[in-house]
Short mmCIF file of C-alpha atoms in Angstrom, two decimals:
data_model
loop_
_atom_site.label_atom_id
_atom_site.label_comp_id
_atom_site.label_asym_id
_atom_site.label_seq_id
_atom_site.Cartn_x
_atom_site.Cartn_y
_atom_site.Cartn_z
CA UNK A 1 96.70 66.39 34.52
CA UNK A 2 94.53 63.28 34.80
CA UNK A 3 92.32 61.60 32.21
CA UNK A 4 89.48 59.22 33.10
CA UNK A 5 87.81 56.78 32.93
CA UNK A 6 90.73 54.49 32.15
CA UNK A 7 88.66 52.05 30.01
CA UNK A 8 85.43 52.24 28.03
CA UNK A 9 83.75 49.52 25.94
CA UNK A 10 80.74 50.74 24.02
CA UNK A 11 78.69 49.60 20.98
CA UNK A 12 78.77 51.43 17.68
CA UNK A 13 76.21 54.19 17.30
CA UNK A 14 76.49 55.38 20.92
CA UNK A 15 78.67 58.04 22.52
CA UNK A 16 81.73 58.00 24.80
CA UNK A 17 82.52 60.57 27.51
CA UNK A 18 85.98 61.31 28.93
CA UNK A 19 87.07 63.90 31.51
CA UNK A 20 90.33 65.80 31.69
CA UNK A 21 91.06 67.21 35.16
CA UNK A 22 93.78 69.82 35.65
CA UNK A 23 95.28 71.02 38.93
CA UNK A 24 97.48 74.14 39.41
CA UNK A 25 98.75 75.70 42.61
CA UNK A 26 97.62 79.17 41.66
CA UNK A 27 95.62 79.41 38.45
CA UNK A 28 94.45 83.02 38.86
CA UNK A 29 95.07 84.86 35.61
CA UNK A 30 96.74 81.94 33.93
CA UNK A 31 96.12 81.41 30.26
CA UNK A 32 95.95 77.80 29.06
CA UNK A 33 94.11 75.46 26.75
CA UNK A 34 93.34 71.76 26.77
CA UNK A 35 93.84 69.50 23.77
CA UNK A 36 92.72 65.92 23.18
CA UNK A 37 94.81 63.38 21.37
CA UNK A 38 94.28 59.92 19.95
CA UNK A 39 96.74 57.07 19.46
CA UNK A 40 96.07 53.99 17.35
CA UNK A 41 98.27 50.92 17.77
CA UNK A 42 101.01 52.95 19.47
CA UNK A 43 101.28 55.24 16.45
CA UNK A 44 102.05 58.91 16.59
CA UNK A 45 99.46 60.89 18.53
CA UNK A 46 96.99 62.99 16.58
CA UNK A 47 95.21 66.05 17.93
CA UNK A 48 91.45 65.67 17.53
CA UNK A 49 90.02 68.61 19.51
CA UNK A 50 90.89 71.51 21.78
CA UNK A 51 89.31 74.15 24.03
CA UNK A 52 90.68 77.19 25.82
CA UNK A 53 90.03 78.27 29.37
CA UNK A 54 87.85 81.18 28.28
CA UNK A 55 85.48 79.07 26.16
CA UNK A 56 82.51 77.37 27.75
CA UNK A 57 81.97 74.76 25.09
CA UNK A 58 82.86 73.99 21.51
CA UNK A 59 82.15 71.33 18.92
CA UNK A 60 84.61 70.03 16.37
CA UNK A 61 83.30 67.47 13.88
CA UNK A 62 82.03 64.63 16.06
CA UNK A 63 83.56 65.87 19.34
CA UNK A 64 81.66 67.97 21.87
CA UNK A 65 83.81 69.80 24.46
CA UNK A 66 82.49 71.42 27.62
CA UNK A 67 84.39 73.58 30.11
CA UNK A 68 83.73 72.69 33.76
CA UNK A 69 86.91 74.19 35.23
CA UNK A 70 89.02 72.57 36.58
CA UNK A 71 87.51 69.61 34.66
CA UNK A 72 86.88 69.48 30.92
CA UNK A 73 84.48 67.00 29.35
CA UNK A 74 84.91 65.48 25.91
CA UNK A 75 82.12 63.51 24.20
CA UNK A 76 82.69 61.39 21.11
CA UNK A 77 79.38 61.20 19.22
CA UNK A 78 78.08 58.51 16.88
CA UNK A 79 80.77 55.96 17.61
CA UNK A 80 82.26 53.78 14.89
CA UNK A 81 84.59 50.84 15.29
CA UNK A 82 87.46 52.89 13.86
CA UNK A 83 87.11 55.22 16.90
CA UNK A 84 88.73 52.52 19.02
CA UNK A 85 92.16 53.49 20.40
CA UNK A 86 93.98 55.31 23.21
CA UNK A 87 92.99 58.85 24.21
CA UNK A 88 94.60 61.42 26.49
CA UNK A 89 94.56 65.17 27.07
CA UNK A 90 97.33 67.75 27.23
CA UNK A 91 97.54 71.01 29.16
CA UNK A 92 99.23 73.84 27.29
CA UNK A 93 100.30 76.83 29.44
CA UNK A 94 101.27 80.08 27.80
CA UNK A 95 103.15 81.59 30.75
CA UNK A 96 105.91 78.98 30.56
CA UNK A 97 106.75 79.14 26.88
CA UNK A 98 103.98 76.81 25.67
CA UNK A 99 104.82 74.09 28.12
CA UNK A 100 102.78 70.91 27.49
CA UNK A 101 101.78 68.52 30.26
CA UNK A 102 100.30 65.18 29.12
CA UNK A 103 97.85 63.04 31.04
CA UNK A 104 97.62 59.30 31.36
CA UNK A 105 96.11 57.19 28.54
CA UNK A 106 92.57 55.83 28.46
CA UNK A 107 91.40 52.98 26.25
CA UNK A 108 88.24 53.05 24.12
CA UNK A 109 86.89 49.88 22.48
CA UNK A 110 83.94 50.22 20.10
CA UNK A 111 82.08 46.96 19.41
CA UNK A 112 79.68 46.14 16.59
CA UNK A 113 76.14 47.38 16.94
CA UNK A 114 73.76 44.74 18.40
CA UNK A 115 71.50 43.06 15.87
CA UNK A 116 67.85 43.98 16.13
CA UNK A 117 66.51 40.46 16.34
CA UNK A 118 63.06 41.52 17.49
CA UNK A 119 62.56 43.81 14.53
CA UNK A 120 63.42 41.04 12.08
CA UNK A 121 61.43 38.30 13.75
CA UNK A 122 58.20 40.20 14.26
CA UNK A 123 57.48 40.79 10.54
CA UNK A 124 58.00 37.09 9.88
CA UNK A 125 55.50 36.25 12.57
CA UNK A 126 53.06 38.80 11.21
CA UNK A 127 53.40 37.34 7.73
CA UNK A 128 52.91 33.80 8.95
CA UNK A 129 49.83 34.61 10.99
CA UNK A 130 47.51 35.16 7.96
CA UNK A 131 48.60 31.83 6.43
CA UNK A 132 47.90 30.01 9.67
CA UNK A 133 44.51 31.67 9.95
CA UNK A 134 43.58 30.61 6.39
CA UNK A 135 44.66 27.02 7.10
CA UNK A 136 42.55 26.89 10.25
CA UNK A 137 39.53 28.26 8.38
CA UNK A 138 39.88 25.72 5.57
CA UNK A 139 40.21 22.86 8.07
CA UNK A 140 37.10 24.03 9.92
CA UNK A 141 35.07 24.23 6.69
CA UNK A 142 36.22 20.74 5.67
CA UNK A 143 35.25 19.25 9.04
CA UNK A 144 31.84 20.96 8.87
CA UNK A 145 31.21 19.55 5.39
CA UNK A 146 32.11 16.04 6.57
CA UNK A 147 29.74 16.29 9.55
CA UNK A 148 26.87 17.54 7.37
CA UNK A 149 27.48 14.72 4.87
CA UNK A 150 27.42 12.10 7.64
CA UNK A 151 24.15 13.49 9.02
CA UNK A 152 22.48 13.40 5.58
CA UNK A 153 23.73 9.85 4.94
CA UNK A 154 22.45 8.66 8.32
CA UNK A 155 19.04 10.26 7.75
CA UNK A 156 18.67 8.62 4.33
CA UNK A 157 19.75 5.25 5.72
CA UNK A 158 17.15 5.37 8.52
CA UNK A 159 14.43 6.45 6.10
CA UNK A 160 15.32 3.64 3.69
CA UNK A 161 15.13 1.02 6.44
CA UNK A 162 11.72 2.22 7.62
CA UNK A 163 10.46 2.43 4.04
CA UNK A 164 8.82 5.74 4.69
CA UNK A 165 10.67 7.82 2.14
CA UNK A 166 10.27 7.49 -1.62
CA UNK A 167 12.09 9.91 -3.81
CA UNK A 168 10.27 11.50 -6.74
CA UNK A 169 12.43 9.59 -9.20
CA UNK A 170 11.52 6.26 -7.61
CA UNK A 171 7.82 7.12 -7.66
CA UNK A 172 7.99 7.86 -11.37
CA UNK A 173 9.80 4.59 -12.04
CA UNK A 174 7.19 2.62 -10.05
CA UNK A 175 4.27 4.33 -11.79
CA UNK A 176 5.66 3.74 -15.25
CA UNK A 177 5.39 -0.07 -14.98
CA UNK A 178 1.69 -0.30 -14.00
CA UNK A 179 -1.51 1.68 -14.25
CA UNK A 180 -2.52 3.82 -11.28
CA UNK A 181 -5.06 2.41 -8.82
CA UNK A 182 -8.34 4.35 -8.81
CA UNK A 183 -10.76 3.86 -5.90
CA UNK A 184 -14.53 3.77 -6.83
CA UNK A 185 -17.23 4.53 -4.29
CA UNK A 186 -20.39 2.36 -4.39
CA UNK A 187 -23.82 2.97 -2.91
CA UNK A 188 -26.11 0.19 -1.71
CA UNK A 189 -29.64 0.48 -0.36
CA UNK A 190 -31.30 -1.46 2.42
CA UNK A 191 -34.51 -1.58 4.41
CA UNK A 192 -34.78 -0.50 8.02
CA UNK A 193 -37.22 -2.64 10.03
CA UNK A 194 -38.58 -1.33 13.30
CA UNK A 195 -39.81 -3.89 15.83
CA UNK A 196 -42.85 -2.90 17.82
CA UNK A 197 -43.25 -3.90 21.43
CA UNK A 198 -46.65 -5.57 21.72
CA UNK A 199 -46.66 -5.51 25.49
CA UNK A 200 -46.65 -1.77 25.89
CA UNK A 201 -49.50 -0.48 23.80
CA UNK A 202 -50.08 3.20 24.06
CA UNK A 203 -53.29 4.80 22.93
CA UNK A 204 -53.06 7.62 20.40
CA UNK A 205 -54.56 10.00 22.93
CA UNK A 206 -51.50 9.73 25.20
CA UNK A 207 -49.06 10.43 22.46
CA UNK A 208 -47.02 13.52 22.98
CA UNK A 209 -46.77 16.21 20.44
CA UNK A 210 -43.14 15.36 19.78
CA UNK A 211 -42.52 11.65 19.59
CA UNK A 212 -39.09 10.09 19.51
CA UNK A 213 -38.57 6.58 18.27
CA UNK A 214 -35.40 4.59 18.65
CA UNK A 215 -34.13 1.79 16.44
CA UNK A 216 -31.13 -0.46 16.32
CA UNK A 217 -29.53 -0.71 12.91
CA UNK A 218 -27.76 -4.00 12.17
CA UNK A 219 -25.67 -4.37 9.04
CA UNK A 220 -25.35 -8.08 8.22
CA UNK A 221 -22.42 -9.42 6.34
CA UNK A 222 -24.56 -10.60 3.46
CA UNK A 223 -26.04 -8.30 0.88
CA UNK A 224 -28.95 -6.23 2.23
CA UNK A 225 -32.44 -7.08 1.11
CA UNK A 226 -33.71 -4.72 -1.52
CA UNK A 227 -37.40 -3.71 -1.82
CA UNK A 228 -37.77 -5.78 -4.99
CA UNK A 229 -36.35 -8.87 -3.34
CA UNK A 230 -38.61 -8.46 -0.28
CA UNK A 231 -41.79 -8.15 -2.39
CA UNK A 232 -40.80 -11.23 -4.35
CA UNK A 233 -40.17 -13.07 -1.08
CA UNK A 234 -43.60 -12.10 0.30
CA UNK A 235 -45.31 -13.25 -2.88
#
């Protein structure tokens, strides 16, 4: 009777599989069963499961047994750290007064379940992402406000230097100190004098029906002569 594998190291929560292989010279018609035992710290062995030759499979608590004559498979499900220890199988034959043949021992070591680091880190990242997004948005709005303020300040400075911009408040303050300037239109009259060319006398008979006369108007700097002033001058 052999028991293998000789050593298994598995994490908690998984499953362990051992095989018990029996060999008989002539097993035709023989009645036997296979038991599994567990030892902890060299203590007395304890039977944990068993299966007979005529059964195909069976399940006892957390142990699943399958008959693959001449090999028998034992699976330990949902491992815990207290499942660590030495395991072996025993062949019990009924034709020789319940003779028991024990196999070699195999060692099982169950380690702690691995920590799910990814599952714990991802929520923290997801929670920090909204805060980072809000900070970036606030920084962008602040920078935009600063740029707009600088543009307005520069525009007002240029307008003040050129003197082309007067705010409504300034206009009211300027108008309050003095009366508004009102422009008055004046009309003056003058006399147009036409000079006749004595050299080119044209008889009335040769005049055309439509006659066009041209004159040059000269506006002197002094005050134009009015009709009353001209008559007085002639007199």
